[in-house]
PDB file of C-alpha atoms in Angstrom:
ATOM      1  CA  UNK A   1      25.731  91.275-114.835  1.00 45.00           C
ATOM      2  CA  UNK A   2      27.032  93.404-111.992  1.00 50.00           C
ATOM      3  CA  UNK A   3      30.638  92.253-110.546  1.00 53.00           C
ATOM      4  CA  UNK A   4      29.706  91.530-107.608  1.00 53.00           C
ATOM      5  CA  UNK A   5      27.839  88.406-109.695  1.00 49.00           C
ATOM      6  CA  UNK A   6      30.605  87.738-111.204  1.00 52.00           C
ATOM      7  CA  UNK A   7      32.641  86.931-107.777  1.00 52.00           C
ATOM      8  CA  UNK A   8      33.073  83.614-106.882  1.00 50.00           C
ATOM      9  CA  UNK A   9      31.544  82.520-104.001  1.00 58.00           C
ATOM     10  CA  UNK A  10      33.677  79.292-103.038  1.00 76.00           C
ATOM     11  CA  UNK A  11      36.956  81.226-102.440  1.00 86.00           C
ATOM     12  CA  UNK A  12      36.958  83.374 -99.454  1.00 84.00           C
ATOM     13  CA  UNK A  13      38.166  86.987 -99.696  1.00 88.00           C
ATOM     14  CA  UNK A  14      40.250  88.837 -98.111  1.00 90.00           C
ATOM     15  CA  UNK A  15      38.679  90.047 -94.967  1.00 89.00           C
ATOM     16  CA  UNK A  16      37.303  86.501 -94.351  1.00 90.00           C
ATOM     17  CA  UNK A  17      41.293  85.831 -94.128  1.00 91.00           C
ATOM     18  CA  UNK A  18      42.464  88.568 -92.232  1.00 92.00           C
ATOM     19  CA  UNK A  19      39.794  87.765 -89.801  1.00 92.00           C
ATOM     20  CA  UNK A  20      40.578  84.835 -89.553  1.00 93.00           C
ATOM     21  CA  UNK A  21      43.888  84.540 -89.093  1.00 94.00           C
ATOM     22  CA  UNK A  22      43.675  87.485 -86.334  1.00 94.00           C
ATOM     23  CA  UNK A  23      41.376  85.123 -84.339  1.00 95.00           C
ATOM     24  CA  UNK A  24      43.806  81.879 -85.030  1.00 95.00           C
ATOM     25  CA  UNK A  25      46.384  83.846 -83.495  1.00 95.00           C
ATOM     26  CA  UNK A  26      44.791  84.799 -80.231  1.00 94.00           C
ATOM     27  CA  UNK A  27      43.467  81.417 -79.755  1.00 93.00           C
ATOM     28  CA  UNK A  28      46.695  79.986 -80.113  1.00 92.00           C
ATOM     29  CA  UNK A  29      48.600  82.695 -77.656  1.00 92.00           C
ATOM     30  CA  UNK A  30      45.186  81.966 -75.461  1.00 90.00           C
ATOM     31  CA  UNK A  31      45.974  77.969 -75.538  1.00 88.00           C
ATOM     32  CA  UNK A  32      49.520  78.640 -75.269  1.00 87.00           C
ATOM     33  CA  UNK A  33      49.333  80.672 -71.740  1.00 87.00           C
ATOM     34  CA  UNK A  34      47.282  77.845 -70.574  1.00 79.00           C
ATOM     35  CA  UNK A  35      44.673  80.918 -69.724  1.00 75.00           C
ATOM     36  CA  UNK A  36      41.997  78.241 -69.554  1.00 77.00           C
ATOM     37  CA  UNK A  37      41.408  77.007 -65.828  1.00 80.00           C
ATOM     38  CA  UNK A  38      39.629  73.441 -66.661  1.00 82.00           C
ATOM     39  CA  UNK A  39      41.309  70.387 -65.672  1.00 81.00           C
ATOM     40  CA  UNK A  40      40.295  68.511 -68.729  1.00 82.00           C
ATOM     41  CA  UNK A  41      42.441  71.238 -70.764  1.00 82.00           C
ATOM     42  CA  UNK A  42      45.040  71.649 -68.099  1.00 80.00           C
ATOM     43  CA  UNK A  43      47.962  71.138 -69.697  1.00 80.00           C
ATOM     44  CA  UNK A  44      47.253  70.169 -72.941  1.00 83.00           C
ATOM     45  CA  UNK A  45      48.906  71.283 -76.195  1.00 87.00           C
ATOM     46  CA  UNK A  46      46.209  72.400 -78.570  1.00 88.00           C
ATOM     47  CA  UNK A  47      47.107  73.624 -81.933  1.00 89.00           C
ATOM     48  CA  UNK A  48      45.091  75.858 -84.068  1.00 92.00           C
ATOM     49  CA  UNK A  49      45.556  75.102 -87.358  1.00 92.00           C
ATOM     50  CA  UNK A  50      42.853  76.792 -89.077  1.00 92.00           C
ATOM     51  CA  UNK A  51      40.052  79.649 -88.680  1.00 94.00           C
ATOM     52  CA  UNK A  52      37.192  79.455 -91.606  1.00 93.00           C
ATOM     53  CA  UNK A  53      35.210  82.608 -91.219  1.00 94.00           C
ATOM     54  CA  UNK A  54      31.497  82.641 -93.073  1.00 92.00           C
ATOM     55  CA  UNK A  55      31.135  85.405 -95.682  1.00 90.00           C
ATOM     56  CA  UNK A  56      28.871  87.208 -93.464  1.00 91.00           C
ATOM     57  CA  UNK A  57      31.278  86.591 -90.520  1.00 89.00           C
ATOM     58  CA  UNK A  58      28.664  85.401 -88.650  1.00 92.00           C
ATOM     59  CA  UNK A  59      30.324  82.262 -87.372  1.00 93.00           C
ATOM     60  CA  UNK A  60      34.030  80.370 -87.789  1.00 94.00           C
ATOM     61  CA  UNK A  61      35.121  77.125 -87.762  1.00 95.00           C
ATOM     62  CA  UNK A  62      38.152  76.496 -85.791  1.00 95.00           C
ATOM     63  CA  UNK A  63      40.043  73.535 -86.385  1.00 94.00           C
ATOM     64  CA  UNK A  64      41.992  72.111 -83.767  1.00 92.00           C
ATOM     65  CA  UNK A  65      44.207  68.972 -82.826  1.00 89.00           C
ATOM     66  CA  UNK A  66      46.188  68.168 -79.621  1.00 88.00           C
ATOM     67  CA  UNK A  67      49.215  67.189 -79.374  1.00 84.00           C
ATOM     68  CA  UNK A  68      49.595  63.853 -80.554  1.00 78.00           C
ATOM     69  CA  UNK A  69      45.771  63.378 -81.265  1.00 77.00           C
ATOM     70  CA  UNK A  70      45.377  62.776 -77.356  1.00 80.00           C
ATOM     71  CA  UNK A  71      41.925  62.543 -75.758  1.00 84.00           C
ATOM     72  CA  UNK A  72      40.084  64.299 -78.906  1.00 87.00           C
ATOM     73  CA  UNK A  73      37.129  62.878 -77.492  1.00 89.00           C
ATOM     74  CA  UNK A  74      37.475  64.820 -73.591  1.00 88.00           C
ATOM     75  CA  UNK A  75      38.765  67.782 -75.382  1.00 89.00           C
ATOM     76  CA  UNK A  76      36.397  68.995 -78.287  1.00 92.00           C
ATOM     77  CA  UNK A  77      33.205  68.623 -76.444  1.00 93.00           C
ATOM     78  CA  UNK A  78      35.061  70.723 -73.500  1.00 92.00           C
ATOM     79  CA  UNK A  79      36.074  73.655 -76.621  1.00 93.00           C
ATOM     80  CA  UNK A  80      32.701  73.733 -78.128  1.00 94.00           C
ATOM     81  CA  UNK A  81      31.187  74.194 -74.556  1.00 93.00           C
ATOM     82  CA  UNK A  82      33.539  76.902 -73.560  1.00 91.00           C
ATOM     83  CA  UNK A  83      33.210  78.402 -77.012  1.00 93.00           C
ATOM     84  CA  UNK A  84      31.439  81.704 -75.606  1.00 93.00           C
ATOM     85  CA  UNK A  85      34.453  82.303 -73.612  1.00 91.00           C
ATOM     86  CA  UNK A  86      37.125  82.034 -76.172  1.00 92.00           C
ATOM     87  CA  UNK A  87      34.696  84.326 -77.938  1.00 93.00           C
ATOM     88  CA  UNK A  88      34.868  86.740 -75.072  1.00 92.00           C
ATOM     89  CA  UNK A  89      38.507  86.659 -75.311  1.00 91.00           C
ATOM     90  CA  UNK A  90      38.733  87.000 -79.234  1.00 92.00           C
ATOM     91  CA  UNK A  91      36.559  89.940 -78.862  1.00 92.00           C
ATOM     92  CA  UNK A  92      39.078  91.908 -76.640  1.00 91.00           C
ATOM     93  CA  UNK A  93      41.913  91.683 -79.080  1.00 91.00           C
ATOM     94  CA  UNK A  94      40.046  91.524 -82.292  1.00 90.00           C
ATOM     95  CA  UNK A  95      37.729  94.590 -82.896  1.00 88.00           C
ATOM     96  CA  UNK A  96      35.109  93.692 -85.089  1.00 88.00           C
ATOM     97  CA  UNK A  97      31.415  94.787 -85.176  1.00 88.00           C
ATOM     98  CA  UNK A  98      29.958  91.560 -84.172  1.00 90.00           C
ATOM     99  CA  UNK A  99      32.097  88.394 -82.921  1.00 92.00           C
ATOM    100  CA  UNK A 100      31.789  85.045 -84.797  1.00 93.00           C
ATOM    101  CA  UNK A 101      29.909  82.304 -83.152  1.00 94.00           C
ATOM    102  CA  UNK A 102      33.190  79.923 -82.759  1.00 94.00           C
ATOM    103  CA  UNK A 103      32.400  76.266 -83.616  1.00 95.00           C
ATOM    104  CA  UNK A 104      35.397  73.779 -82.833  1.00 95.00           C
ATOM    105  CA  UNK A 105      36.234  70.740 -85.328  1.00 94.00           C
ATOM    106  CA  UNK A 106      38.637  68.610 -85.819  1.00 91.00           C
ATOM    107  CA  UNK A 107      41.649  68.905 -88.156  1.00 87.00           C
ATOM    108  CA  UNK A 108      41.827  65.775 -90.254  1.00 84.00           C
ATOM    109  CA  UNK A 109      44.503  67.120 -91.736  1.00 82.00           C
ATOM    110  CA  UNK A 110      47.163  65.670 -89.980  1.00 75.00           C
ATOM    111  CA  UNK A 111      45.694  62.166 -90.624  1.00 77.00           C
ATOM    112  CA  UNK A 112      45.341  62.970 -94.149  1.00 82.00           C
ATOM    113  CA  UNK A 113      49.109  63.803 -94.708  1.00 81.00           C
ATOM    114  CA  UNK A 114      50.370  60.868 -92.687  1.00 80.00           C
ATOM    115  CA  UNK A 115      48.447  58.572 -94.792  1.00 83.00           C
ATOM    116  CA  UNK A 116      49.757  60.229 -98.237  1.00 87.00           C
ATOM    117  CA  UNK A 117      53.067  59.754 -96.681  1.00 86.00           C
ATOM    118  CA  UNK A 118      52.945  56.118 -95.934  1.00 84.00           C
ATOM    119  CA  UNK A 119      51.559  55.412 -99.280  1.00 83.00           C
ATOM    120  CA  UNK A 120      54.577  57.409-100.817  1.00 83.00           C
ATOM    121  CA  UNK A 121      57.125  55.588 -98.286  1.00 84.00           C
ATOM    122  CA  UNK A 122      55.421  51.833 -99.410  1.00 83.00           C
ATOM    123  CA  UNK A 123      55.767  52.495-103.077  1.00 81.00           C
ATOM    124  CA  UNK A 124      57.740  49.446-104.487  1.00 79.00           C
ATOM    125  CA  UNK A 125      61.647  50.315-105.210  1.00 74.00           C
ATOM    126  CA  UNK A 126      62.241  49.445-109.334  1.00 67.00           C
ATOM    127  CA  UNK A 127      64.092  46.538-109.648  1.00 65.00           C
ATOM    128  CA  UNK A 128      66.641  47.417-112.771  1.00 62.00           C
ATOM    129  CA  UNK A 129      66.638  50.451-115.516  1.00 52.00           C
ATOM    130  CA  UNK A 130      64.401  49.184-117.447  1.00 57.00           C
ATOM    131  CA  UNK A 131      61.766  48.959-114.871  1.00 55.00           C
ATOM    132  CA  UNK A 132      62.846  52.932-113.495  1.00 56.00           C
ATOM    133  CA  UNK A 133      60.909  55.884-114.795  1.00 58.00           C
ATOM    134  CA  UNK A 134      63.800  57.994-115.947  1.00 55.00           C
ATOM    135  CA  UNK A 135      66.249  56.550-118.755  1.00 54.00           C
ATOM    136  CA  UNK A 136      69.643  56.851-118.609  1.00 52.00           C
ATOM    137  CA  UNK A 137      70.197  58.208-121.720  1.00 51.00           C
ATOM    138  CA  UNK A 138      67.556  60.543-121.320  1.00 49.00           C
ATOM    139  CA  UNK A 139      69.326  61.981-118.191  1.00 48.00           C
ATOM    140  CA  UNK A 140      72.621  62.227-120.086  1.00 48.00           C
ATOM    141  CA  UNK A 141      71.004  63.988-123.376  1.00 44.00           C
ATOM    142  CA  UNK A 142      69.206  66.228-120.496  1.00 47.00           C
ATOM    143  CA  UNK A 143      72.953  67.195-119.123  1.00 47.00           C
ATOM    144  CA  UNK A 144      74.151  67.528-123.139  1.00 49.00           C
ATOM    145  CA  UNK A 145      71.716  69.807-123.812  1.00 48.00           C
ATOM    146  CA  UNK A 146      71.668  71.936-120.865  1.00 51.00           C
ATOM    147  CA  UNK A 147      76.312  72.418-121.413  1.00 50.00           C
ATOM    148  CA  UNK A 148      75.548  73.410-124.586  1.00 46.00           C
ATOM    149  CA  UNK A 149      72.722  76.026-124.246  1.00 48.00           C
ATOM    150  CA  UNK A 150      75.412  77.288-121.001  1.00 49.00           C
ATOM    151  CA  UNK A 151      78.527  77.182-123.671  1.00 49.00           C
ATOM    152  CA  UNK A 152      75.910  79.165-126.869  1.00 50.00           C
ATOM    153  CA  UNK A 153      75.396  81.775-123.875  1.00 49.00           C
ATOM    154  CA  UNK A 154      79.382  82.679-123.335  1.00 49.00           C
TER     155      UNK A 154
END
């Protein structure tokens, strides 16, 4: 089996990240400047939160939220339209062979992590010590143990 076999193909190496990140950055310094003359993304705060770059580099997801989650629905269509001339723009800072076709998506991140924190914030409080996960005692043979191992040491 030659290494290259070997390689997995679900983790993306290292150029696919440096490329990436290179074209996150002058997206975000692009939507930042407010370079973009369209009155649906006049002043809008767009963050780039992500580039995912295809092995072959031949095209890259960029995920993207507004501020807020405002008017995703004006916005993304508008991004995926001007795509070619973000692409343009990419292409004068980042010096690559061939430019990646730029697809823009949503970031559902954001969502994701507000849910996992209201489901941590609703958790019900415990009631007494025998209903809490950590035992008194255990705590205090935890402290015990940890002077004398510091008082064996000196």
């Amino acid at each position: 089996m030659s290494k290259k076999a070997k390689i997995s193909s679900k983790s993306p190496s290292k150029r696919q990240l440096r490329v990436g990140e290179e074209i996150r950055h002058v997206l975000a310094a692009i939507f930042i400047r407010n370079d973009i003359y369209v009155d649906e993304l006049s002043g809008k705060s767009i963050t780039v939160s992500e580039v995912s770059v295809s092995s072959d580099l031949s095209s890259a997801k960029v995920f993207v939220m507004p501020l807020g989650g405002e008017d995703i629905e004006i916005i993304l269509p508008v991004l995926n339209k001007m795509a070619p001339f973000f692409a343009h723009h990419v292409s004068q800072k980042v010096h690559l062979k061939r430019m990646p076709k730029l697809s823009f998506l949503i970031d559902e991140r954001f969502d994701y992590v507000d849910k996992i924190t209201s489901l941590f914030n609703n958790l019900p409080k415990p009631l007494n010590a025998e209903t809490s996960i950590f035992n008194e005692n255990e705590i205090q043979v935890d402290t015990q143990a940890d002077s004398l191992s510091q008082k064996r040491k000196s």
